[in-house]
CSV table of C-alpha atoms and ligand atoms in Angstrom, one decimal:
chain,number,residue,atom,x,y,z
A,1,MET,CA,-6.7,22.7,-13.2
A,2,GLN,CA,-4.0,24.2,-15.7
A,3,LYS,CA,-0.7,22.2,-15.4
A,4,LYS,CA,1.9,24.8,-14.5
A,5,SER,CA,5.5,24.3,-15.5
A,6,CYS,CA,7.8,24.0,-12.3
A,7,SER,CA,11.6,24.5,-12.3
A,8,THR,CA,12.1,23.1,-8.9
A,9,LEU,CA,10.7,19.9,-8.5
A,10,HIS,CA,11.1,18.3,-5.1
A,11,PRO,CA,11.7,14.7,-4.3
A,12,GLN,CA,8.3,12.8,-4.6
A,13,SER,CA,8.3,9.6,-2.6
A,14,MET,CA,10.6,7.6,-0.4
A,15,CYS,CA,12.9,5.2,-2.0
A,16,PRO,CA,10.8,2.4,-3.7
A,17,ALA,CA,12.6,-0.3,-2.0
A,18,PHE,CA,11.4,0.5,1.2
A,19,GLY,CA,7.8,-1.0,0.0
A,20,GLY,CA,9.5,-4.3,-1.0
A,21,LEU,CA,11.5,-4.1,2.5
A,22,ARG,CA,8.2,-3.9,4.5
A,23,VAL,CA,6.7,-6.9,2.8
A,24,LEU,CA,9.9,-9.0,3.4
A,25,THR,CA,11.0,-8.0,6.9
A,26,ARG,CA,7.6,-9.1,8.3
A,27,ILE,CA,8.2,-12.4,7.4
A,28,ASP,CA,9.1,-14.7,10.4
A,29,GLY,CA,12.5,-16.2,10.5
A,30,VAL,CA,13.7,-13.6,7.5
A,31,GLN,CA,17.1,-11.8,7.4
A,32,VAL,CA,17.3,-9.4,4.6
A,33,CYS,CA,20.9,-9.3,2.8
A,34,LEU,CA,20.8,-6.0,0.8
A,35,ALA,CA,22.8,-5.4,-2.3
A,36,ALA,CA,23.1,-1.9,-2.4
A,37,ASP,CA,25.7,1.1,-1.7
A,38,GLN,CA,26.2,2.1,1.7
A,39,GLY,CA,23.9,5.0,1.3
A,40,CYS,CA,21.0,3.2,0.4
A,41,LEU,CA,21.9,0.9,3.2
A,42,TYR,CA,21.9,3.9,5.6
A,43,GLY,CA,18.6,5.0,4.7
A,44,LEU,CA,16.9,1.8,4.3
A,45,THR,CA,18.0,0.4,7.5
A,46,PHE,CA,16.6,3.5,9.1
A,47,VAL,CA,13.2,3.5,7.6
A,48,SER,CA,12.9,-0.1,8.0
A,49,HIS,CA,13.4,0.0,11.5
A,50,PHE,CA,11.1,2.7,12.3
A,51,TYR,CA,8.5,1.7,9.5
A,52,ALA,CA,8.4,-2.0,8.8
A,53,ALA,CA,9.4,-4.8,11.2
A,54,ARG,CA,12.1,-3.0,13.3
A,55,LYS,CA,14.7,-5.7,11.9
A,56,SER,CA,18.1,-4.6,11.1
A,57,ILE,CA,19.2,-5.5,7.4
A,58,ILE,CA,22.7,-7.2,6.7
A,59,SER,CA,24.7,-6.2,3.9
A,60,PRO,CA,28.2,-6.9,2.5
A,61,GLU,CA,30.5,-3.9,2.3
A,62,LEU,CA,29.7,-2.8,-1.2
A,63,MET,CA,31.8,0.4,-1.8
A,64,ASN,CA,33.2,1.4,-5.5
A,65,VAL,CA,35.9,-0.9,-4.8
A,66,GLN,CA,34.0,-4.0,-4.4
A,67,ILE,CA,31.3,-3.2,-6.9
A,68,SER,CA,33.6,-2.4,-9.7
A,69,GLY,CA,36.4,-4.5,-8.7
A,70,GLY,CA,34.8,-7.9,-9.3
A,71,THR,CA,34.3,-9.1,-6.1
A,72,MET,CA,30.6,-8.3,-5.5
A,73,ILE,CA,29.2,-11.8,-5.9
A,74,ASP,CA,31.8,-13.6,-3.8
A,75,ASP,CA,31.1,-10.9,-1.0
A,76,LEU,CA,27.4,-11.4,-1.3
A,77,ARG,CA,27.7,-15.2,-1.0
A,78,ARG,CA,30.0,-15.0,2.0
A,79,THR,CA,27.4,-12.5,3.6
A,80,ILE,CA,24.6,-15.2,3.0
A,81,GLU,CA,26.8,-18.1,4.2
A,82,GLU,CA,27.4,-15.8,7.6
A,83,ILE,CA,23.8,-15.2,7.8
A,84,ALA,CA,22.7,-18.7,7.6
A,85,ARG,CA,24.7,-19.7,10.2
A,86,ASP,CA,22.0,-18.5,12.5
A,87,PRO,CA,19.7,-21.6,12.6
A,88,VAL,CA,16.7,-19.3,13.4
A,89,VAL,CA,16.9,-17.7,10.1
A,90,ARG,CA,14.7,-19.5,7.6
A,91,PHE,CA,14.6,-17.3,4.5
A,92,ILE,CA,17.4,-14.8,3.1
A,93,PRO,CA,16.0,-12.3,0.7
A,94,VAL,CA,18.6,-10.9,-1.5
A,95,VAL,CA,17.2,-7.3,-2.3
A,96,SER,CA,19.3,-5.7,-5.0
A,97,THR,CA,18.5,-1.8,-5.8
A,98,CYS,CA,19.5,0.9,-8.0
A,99,VAL,CA,23.3,0.7,-8.3
A,100,ALA,CA,23.5,-0.9,-11.8
A,101,GLU,CA,25.9,-3.7,-10.8
A,102,THR,CA,23.7,-5.0,-8.1
A,103,ALA,CA,20.5,-4.4,-10.0
A,104,GLY,CA,22.0,-6.6,-12.7
A,105,ILE,CA,23.0,-9.7,-10.3
A,106,ALA,CA,22.5,-13.0,-12.0
A,107,GLU,CA,20.2,-15.2,-9.8
A,108,GLU,CA,22.0,-18.3,-10.9
A,109,LEU,CA,25.3,-17.1,-9.1
A,110,LEU,CA,23.3,-17.1,-5.9
A,111,PRO,CA,22.5,-20.3,-3.7
A,112,ARG,CA,18.8,-21.3,-3.7
A,113,LYS,CA,19.4,-22.7,0.0
A,114,ALA,CA,21.9,-21.9,2.6
A,115,GLY,CA,21.9,-23.7,5.9
A,116,ASN,CA,18.2,-24.0,7.0
A,117,ALA,CA,17.2,-20.8,5.0
A,118,GLU,CA,15.7,-20.5,1.5
A,119,VAL,CA,17.5,-17.7,-0.5
A,120,LEU,CA,15.4,-15.7,-2.9
A,121,LEU,CA,16.6,-12.7,-5.2
A,122,VAL,CA,14.1,-9.9,-5.1
A,123,ARG,CA,15.0,-7.0,-7.4
A,124,LEU,CA,13.8,-3.4,-6.6
A,125,PRO,CA,15.4,-1.0,-8.4
A,126,ALA,CA,14.0,2.6,-8.5
A,127,PHE,CA,14.5,3.2,-12.0
A,128,GLN,CA,12.1,0.4,-12.7
A,129,ILE,CA,9.8,0.5,-10.0
A,130,ARG,CA,8.6,3.9,-9.6
A,131,THR,CA,7.1,3.9,-6.0
A,132,HIS,CA,6.9,2.1,-2.9
A,133,PRO,CA,3.4,0.6,-3.3
A,134,GLU,CA,4.3,-1.0,-6.4
A,135,ALA,CA,7.6,-2.4,-4.9
A,136,LYS,CA,5.3,-4.4,-2.4
A,137,ASP,CA,3.6,-5.8,-5.6
A,138,VAL,CA,6.9,-6.9,-6.9
A,139,ALA,CA,7.9,-8.4,-3.8
A,140,VAL,CA,4.9,-10.2,-3.3
A,141,ALA,CA,4.8,-11.6,-7.0
A,142,THR,CA,8.4,-12.7,-6.3
A,143,LEU,CA,7.6,-14.5,-3.3
A,144,LEU,CA,4.5,-16.4,-4.9
A,145,LYS,CA,6.4,-17.2,-8.0
A,146,ARG,CA,9.0,-18.9,-6.0
A,147,PHE,CA,7.0,-20.4,-3.0
A,148,GLY,CA,3.5,-20.9,-4.1
A,149,ASN,CA,2.1,-24.1,-4.5
A,150,PHE,CA,0.4,-23.9,-7.9
A,151,ALA,CA,0.6,-27.5,-8.5
A,152,ALA,CA,-1.8,-28.5,-5.9
A,153,PRO,CA,-5.7,-28.7,-6.4
A,154,LYS,CA,-7.7,-25.5,-5.4
A,155,LYS,CA,-9.1,-25.4,-2.2
A,156,ALA,CA,-12.8,-24.7,-2.3
A,157,LYS,CA,-14.2,-21.7,-0.6
A,158,SER,CA,-10.9,-20.4,0.1
A,159,LEU,CA,-9.8,-16.8,-0.6
A,160,VAL,CA,-6.7,-14.8,-0.5
A,161,VAL,CA,-6.9,-11.1,0.8
A,162,LEU,CA,-4.5,-8.9,-0.7
A,163,GLY,CA,-3.3,-5.7,0.5
A,164,GLU,CA,-1.7,-4.3,3.8
A,165,ILE,CA,-4.6,-3.5,6.1
A,166,PHE,CA,-5.0,-2.3,9.7
A,167,PRO,CA,-5.4,-5.0,12.2
A,168,VAL,CA,-9.0,-4.4,13.1
A,169,ASP,CA,-10.1,-4.2,9.3
A,170,ALA,CA,-8.5,-7.7,9.0
A,171,MET,CA,-10.6,-9.0,12.1
A,172,THR,CA,-13.9,-7.4,10.7
A,173,ILE,CA,-13.3,-8.9,7.2
A,174,GLY,CA,-12.6,-12.1,8.7
A,175,SER,CA,-15.9,-12.2,10.6
A,176,VAL,CA,-17.9,-11.0,7.4
A,177,LEU,CA,-16.1,-13.8,5.2
A,178,GLN,CA,-17.1,-16.5,8.0
A,179,LYS,CA,-20.8,-15.3,7.8
A,180,ILE,CA,-21.1,-15.9,4.0
A,181,GLY,CA,-19.3,-19.1,4.3
A,182,VAL,CA,-15.8,-18.5,3.5
A,183,GLU,CA,-13.9,-21.5,5.0
A,184,SER,CA,-10.2,-20.5,4.7
A,185,VAL,CA,-8.5,-17.0,4.3
A,186,ILE,CA,-4.9,-16.1,3.8
A,187,VAL,CA,-3.7,-12.4,4.1
A,188,LEU,CA,-1.0,-11.3,1.8
A,189,PRO,CA,1.4,-9.8,2.4
A,190,GLY,CA,2.0,-12.5,5.2
A,191,SER,CA,4.0,-12.8,8.0
A,192,SER,CA,5.1,-16.4,7.2
A,193,LEU,CA,6.4,-18.4,4.2
A,194,GLU,CA,3.6,-20.7,4.7
A,195,ASP,CA,1.2,-18.0,3.7
A,196,TYR,CA,2.7,-17.8,0.5
A,197,ILE,CA,3.0,-21.4,-0.2
A,198,GLU,CA,-0.8,-21.9,0.5
A,199,ALA,CA,-2.1,-18.9,-1.1
A,200,ALA,CA,-1.3,-20.5,-4.4
A,201,GLU,CA,-4.4,-23.3,-3.4
A,202,ALA,CA,-6.7,-20.4,-2.9
A,203,GLU,CA,-10.0,-20.5,-5.4
A,204,ALA,CA,-10.1,-16.5,-5.3
A,205,CYS,CA,-8.2,-13.5,-4.6
A,206,ALA,CA,-9.8,-10.3,-3.0
A,207,VAL,CA,-7.7,-7.5,-4.2
A,208,LEU,CA,-8.1,-4.4,-2.0
A,209,HIS,CA,-5.4,-2.2,-3.6
A,210,PRO,CA,-5.1,-1.5,-7.2
A,211,PHE,CA,-1.2,-1.6,-7.4
A,212,TYR,CA,-0.8,-5.5,-7.2
A,213,GLU,CA,-0.8,-6.0,-11.1
A,214,LYS,CA,2.2,-8.4,-11.0
A,215,THR,CA,0.7,-10.5,-8.4
A,216,VAL,CA,-2.8,-10.5,-9.9
A,217,SER,CA,-1.6,-11.5,-13.3
A,218,LEU,CA,0.5,-14.3,-11.8
A,219,LEU,CA,-2.6,-15.6,-9.9
A,220,GLU,CA,-4.7,-15.3,-12.9
A,221,GLU,CA,-2.2,-17.4,-15.0
A,222,HIS,CA,-2.8,-20.0,-12.4
A,223,GLY,CA,-6.3,-20.0,-12.3
A,224,VAL,CA,-7.3,-18.0,-9.3
A,225,LYS,CA,-10.2,-16.0,-9.8
A,226,ILE,CA,-9.9,-12.2,-9.1
A,227,VAL,CA,-12.3,-10.1,-7.0
A,228,LYS,CA,-11.9,-6.4,-7.2
A,229,GLY,CA,-13.0,-3.3,-5.2
A,230,ASN,CA,-13.2,-3.1,-1.3
A,231,PRO,CA,-15.7,-2.9,1.5
A,232,ILE,CA,-15.4,1.1,1.7
A,233,GLY,CA,-18.6,3.0,1.8
A,234,ALA,CA,-22.0,1.5,1.7
A,235,ASN,CA,-22.6,0.7,-2.2
A,236,ALA,CA,-19.3,-0.7,-2.2
A,237,THR,CA,-19.4,-2.9,0.6
A,238,ALA,CA,-22.6,-4.7,-0.8
A,239,GLN,CA,-20.9,-5.1,-4.1
A,240,TRP,CA,-17.8,-6.3,-2.7
A,241,ILE,CA,-19.5,-9.2,-0.5
A,242,GLY,CA,-21.5,-10.1,-3.5
A,243,ARG,CA,-18.4,-10.4,-5.8
A,244,ILE,CA,-16.9,-12.9,-3.2
A,245,GLY,CA,-20.1,-15.1,-2.8
A,246,GLU,CA,-20.0,-15.2,-6.6
A,247,ALA,CA,-16.4,-16.2,-7.1
A,248,LEU,CA,-16.6,-18.8,-4.5
A,249,ALA,CA,-20.1,-20.0,-5.3
A,250,LEU,CA,-21.5,-19.4,-1.7
A,251,ASP,CA,-24.9,-19.4,-0.8
A,252,PRO,CA,-26.6,-16.7,-2.7
A,253,SER,CA,-29.1,-16.1,-0.2
A,254,THR,CA,-27.0,-15.9,2.8
A,255,VAL,CA,-24.4,-13.6,0.7
A,256,GLN,CA,-27.3,-11.3,-0.1
A,257,ALA,CA,-28.4,-11.1,3.4
A,258,VAL,CA,-25.0,-10.2,4.7
A,259,ALA,CA,-24.4,-7.9,2.1
A,260,GLU,CA,-27.7,-6.0,2.7
A,261,GLU,CA,-27.0,-6.0,6.4
A,262,GLU,CA,-23.5,-4.6,6.3
A,263,ALA,CA,-24.5,-1.9,3.5
A,264,ARG,CA,-27.4,-1.0,6.0
A,265,LYS,CA,-25.0,-0.5,8.7
A,266,SER,CA,-22.7,1.6,6.7
A,267,ARG,CA,-25.2,3.7,5.4
A,268,GLU,CA,-26.5,4.5,9.1
A,269,VAL,CA,-23.0,5.4,9.6
A,270,LEU,CA,-23.0,7.9,6.4
A,271,ASN,CA,-26.4,9.4,7.5
A,272,GLN,CA,-25.0,10.2,10.9
A,273,PHE,CA,-22.4,12.8,9.1
A,274,LYS,CA,-24.8,14.2,6.7
A,275,HIS,CA,-24.3,17.5,8.5
A,276,LEU,CA,-20.8,17.5,7.2
A,277,LYS,CA,-19.9,20.2,4.5
A,278,GLY,CA,-16.5,21.0,3.2
A,279,LYS,CA,-13.8,20.8,0.7
A,280,VAL,CA,-11.3,18.1,1.2
A,281,ILE,CA,-8.1,17.6,-0.9
A,282,VAL,CA,-6.4,14.1,-0.8
A,283,ALA,CA,-2.9,13.6,-1.8
A,284,GLY,CA,-1.2,10.6,-0.5
A,285,TYR,CA,1.6,8.4,-2.0
A,286,GLU,CA,0.4,5.2,-0.7
A,287,GLY,CA,-1.6,4.2,-4.0
A,288,ASN,CA,-4.9,3.6,-2.0
A,289,GLU,CA,-6.1,7.1,-2.0
A,290,LEU,CA,-9.1,6.8,-4.4
A,291,PRO,CA,-11.5,4.5,-2.4
A,292,VAL,CA,-11.0,7.0,0.7
A,293,VAL,CA,-12.3,9.7,-1.6
A,294,ARG,CA,-15.1,7.7,-2.9
A,295,LEU,CA,-16.2,7.3,0.8
A,296,LEU,CA,-15.7,10.9,1.4
A,297,LEU,CA,-17.9,11.7,-1.6
A,298,GLU,CA,-20.5,9.3,-0.6
A,299,ALA,CA,-20.7,11.2,2.9
A,300,GLY,CA,-21.6,14.2,1.0
A,301,LEU,CA,-18.1,16.1,1.2
A,302,GLU,CA,-16.4,17.8,-1.8
A,303,VAL,CA,-13.4,16.5,-3.0
A,304,PRO,CA,-12.2,18.6,-6.1
A,305,TYR,CA,-8.5,17.1,-6.3
A,306,ALA,CA,-6.9,13.8,-5.3
A,307,SER,CA,-3.6,12.5,-6.3
A,308,THR,CA,-1.3,9.6,-5.8
A,309,SER,CA,1.9,8.2,-6.5
A,310,ILE,CA,0.9,5.3,-8.7
A,311,SER,CA,0.0,5.2,-12.5
A,312,ARG,CA,-3.7,4.8,-13.5
A,313,MET,CA,-4.2,0.8,-13.3
A,314,ALA,CA,-6.9,-1.4,-14.5
A,315,LEU,CA,-7.7,-2.4,-10.9
A,316,GLY,CA,-8.4,1.2,-10.0
A,317,GLU,CA,-10.5,1.9,-13.1
A,318,GLU,CA,-13.9,1.5,-11.4
A,319,ASP,CA,-13.1,4.3,-8.8
A,320,HIS,CA,-11.3,6.4,-11.4
A,321,LYS,CA,-14.7,6.4,-13.3
A,322,VAL,CA,-16.9,7.0,-10.1
A,323,LEU,CA,-14.6,9.9,-9.1
A,324,SER,CA,-14.2,11.6,-12.2
A,325,MET,CA,-18.2,11.2,-12.8
A,326,LEU,CA,-18.5,13.0,-9.4
A,327,GLY,CA,-16.0,15.8,-10.5
A,328,THR,CA,-12.9,15.1,-8.7
A,329,GLU,CA,-9.8,15.7,-10.6
A,330,ILE,CA,-7.4,12.8,-10.4
A,331,ARG,CA,-3.5,13.1,-10.8
A,332,TYR,CA,-1.6,10.0,-11.1
A,333,ARG,CA,2.3,9.8,-10.7
A,334,LYS,CA,1.6,13.4,-9.1
A,335,TYR,CA,4.4,15.8,-8.2
A,336,LEU,CA,4.4,17.7,-4.9
A,337,GLU,CA,4.0,20.9,-7.0
A,338,GLU,CA,0.7,19.7,-8.7
A,339,ASP,CA,-0.7,19.0,-5.2
A,340,MET,CA,0.5,22.6,-3.9
A,341,GLN,CA,-1.0,24.3,-6.9
A,342,ALA,CA,-4.4,22.3,-6.2
A,343,VAL,CA,-4.1,23.7,-2.7
A,344,GLU,CA,-3.9,27.3,-4.1
A,345,GLU,CA,-6.5,27.0,-6.7
A,346,TYR,CA,-9.3,24.9,-4.7
A,347,HIS,CA,-8.7,26.6,-1.1
A,348,PRO,CA,-9.9,23.4,0.5
A,349,ASP,CA,-11.1,23.3,4.2
A,350,LEU,CA,-8.9,20.4,4.7
A,351,VAL,CA,-5.9,18.6,3.3
A,352,ILE,CA,-4.8,14.9,3.9
A,353,GLY,CA,-1.8,15.1,2.2
A,354,THR,CA,2.1,14.1,2.4
A,355,THR,CA,4.1,16.0,5.0
A,356,SER,CA,5.7,18.5,2.6
A,357,LEU,CA,1.9,19.4,1.4
A,358,ASP,CA,0.6,19.6,4.9
A,359,SER,CA,3.2,22.2,5.8
A,360,PHE,CA,2.2,24.3,2.9
A,361,ALA,CA,-1.8,24.0,3.6
A,362,LYS,CA,-0.9,24.8,7.4
A,363,GLU,CA,1.3,27.8,6.5
A,364,ARG,CA,-1.8,29.0,4.9
A,365,GLY,CA,-4.1,28.4,7.8
A,366,ILE,CA,-5.7,25.4,6.2
A,367,PRO,CA,-6.1,22.2,8.7
A,368,ALA,CA,-3.9,19.3,7.2
A,369,ILE,CA,-3.1,15.9,8.4
A,370,TYR,CA,-0.8,13.0,7.0
A,371,TYR,CA,-2.6,10.5,5.0
A,372,THR,CA,0.0,7.8,5.7
A,373,ASN,CA,-0.2,8.3,9.9
A,374,ASN,CA,-3.7,9.0,9.7
A,375,ILE,CA,-5.8,6.9,7.3
A,376,SER,CA,-3.4,4.1,7.1
A,377,ALA,CA,-3.2,3.9,10.8
A,378,ARG,CA,-7.0,3.5,11.3
A,379,PRO,CA,-10.2,1.1,10.3
A,380,LEU,CA,-11.3,1.8,6.8
A,381,PHE,CA,-13.6,-0.8,5.8
A,382,PHE,CA,-17.2,-1.5,6.5
A,383,ALA,CA,-19.5,0.5,8.9
A,384,ALA,CA,-16.6,0.8,11.6
A,385,GLY,CA,-14.1,2.0,9.1
A,386,ALA,CA,-16.5,4.9,8.0
A,387,ALA,CA,-17.4,5.8,11.4
A,388,THR,CA,-13.7,6.1,12.2
A,389,VAL,CA,-12.5,8.1,9.2
A,390,LEU,CA,-15.5,10.3,8.9
A,391,GLY,CA,-15.5,11.0,12.9
A,392,MET,CA,-11.8,12.3,12.4
A,393,ILE,CA,-12.7,14.5,9.5
A,394,SER,CA,-15.6,15.8,11.4
A,395,GLY,CA,-13.4,16.9,14.0
A,396,LEU,CA,-10.6,18.5,11.5
A,397,LEU,CA,-13.2,20.5,9.8
A,398,GLY,CA,-14.1,22.1,12.9
A,399,LYS,CA,-11.0,23.4,13.5
A,400,LYS,CA,-10.4,25.8,10.6
A,401,GLU,CA,-10.5,29.0,12.8
A,402,VAL,CA,-8.0,27.4,15.3
A,403,PHE,CA,-5.5,27.0,12.3
A,404,MET,CA,-6.4,30.5,11.0
A,405,LYS,CA,-5.7,31.7,14.5
A,406,MET,CA,-2.5,29.9,14.5
A,407,LYS,CA,-1.1,31.5,11.3
A,408,GLU,CA,-2.2,34.8,12.6
A,409,TYR,CA,-0.4,34.2,15.7
A,410,PHE,CA,2.9,33.1,13.9
A,411,ALA,CA,2.8,35.9,11.4
B,501,SF4,S1,19.6,5.0,-4.9
B,501,SF4,FE1,17.8,3.7,-5.3
B,501,SF4,S2,17.9,2.0,-3.8
B,501,SF4,FE2,19.5,3.7,-3.0
B,501,SF4,S3,18.2,4.9,-1.6
B,501,SF4,FE3,18.2,5.8,-3.9
B,501,SF4,S4,16.1,5.1,-4.7
B,501,SF4,FE4,16.6,3.8,-3.0
């Protein structure tokens, strides 16, 4: 696809700090103290309430007068003390954002503890962290650095599963891991500070999403083995189970038997959808789009174009190679305009995209759904995940005429 120059680039993603707040607000006993100006506070409180843990954010009043008047650190310390008066609060992340003065807060000027609560500065400025998936990585790495019990000996056959996943997927992963002999599993981002303490004692970490670069390098530095990939589609499922078995030195025959069984179940699902034909464009901003594309390609669909908000990362390199080999054009750090151009150029039968791209596609009579609400809110792993995602896509591909009629009606 030829890259067109565009004079009116639209906003491409939500505020990156939101990704970090999703990780932080889900921890039990947390109360976030936001160091940002009032505009950021307004937007971030709103999205955190609706898309994170339905918790409010507390912030000192930081208008120009406080930010430039030299009282900001005192205001922050006073706010932290006020939050800590609540004995239920165990953890106060102080989140600093884009405003230069708050981004540059010196950690030494903040307490490490207040009342019953641990206090931790988490820096999430958008000028440094470009997207909300990458901010999740920064938040997890910051938490592990401070709380991870890396000095403890590693627990044999213990695994960290890294990446936000749908609850049903967590259950399926748990049961497969149990079958191959994994004795303890911690899922990060976790809902308790103990998860971060204990994660450092794990022998290996299975990284499900490619953007956890900082977390992975921290774990590797401390001798935790890294398992790449994810159980999406038949081939990758068998490979993923095998890699975990190898990393944790589990019984090879048990691991192979489970890997073959899970791959067979996924293959059966893929065969059920063999009749599917169509051209799909996948364009999200969650950073986990490429394995979804791999599943669609494995099911026999055509995916001429896929895009994501994150940059090309070493952890996603395997998917990059497979997709490129199978003819998918991949755009990293994409612009909405590039996605729109792909719709014009490839005439897809279905778009799984961002809300703005979906409107653009629907205006042209093309079925379109929002990636985040439809893919991230469904199981995706193993045979059950493949069945759910392909079932939904099958239904949508059959709706092309309805969308065309709708377009004609409004015209
Ligand atoms: S200024 Fe920065 S922190 Fe504030 S809303 Fe915008 S991107 Fe987010």
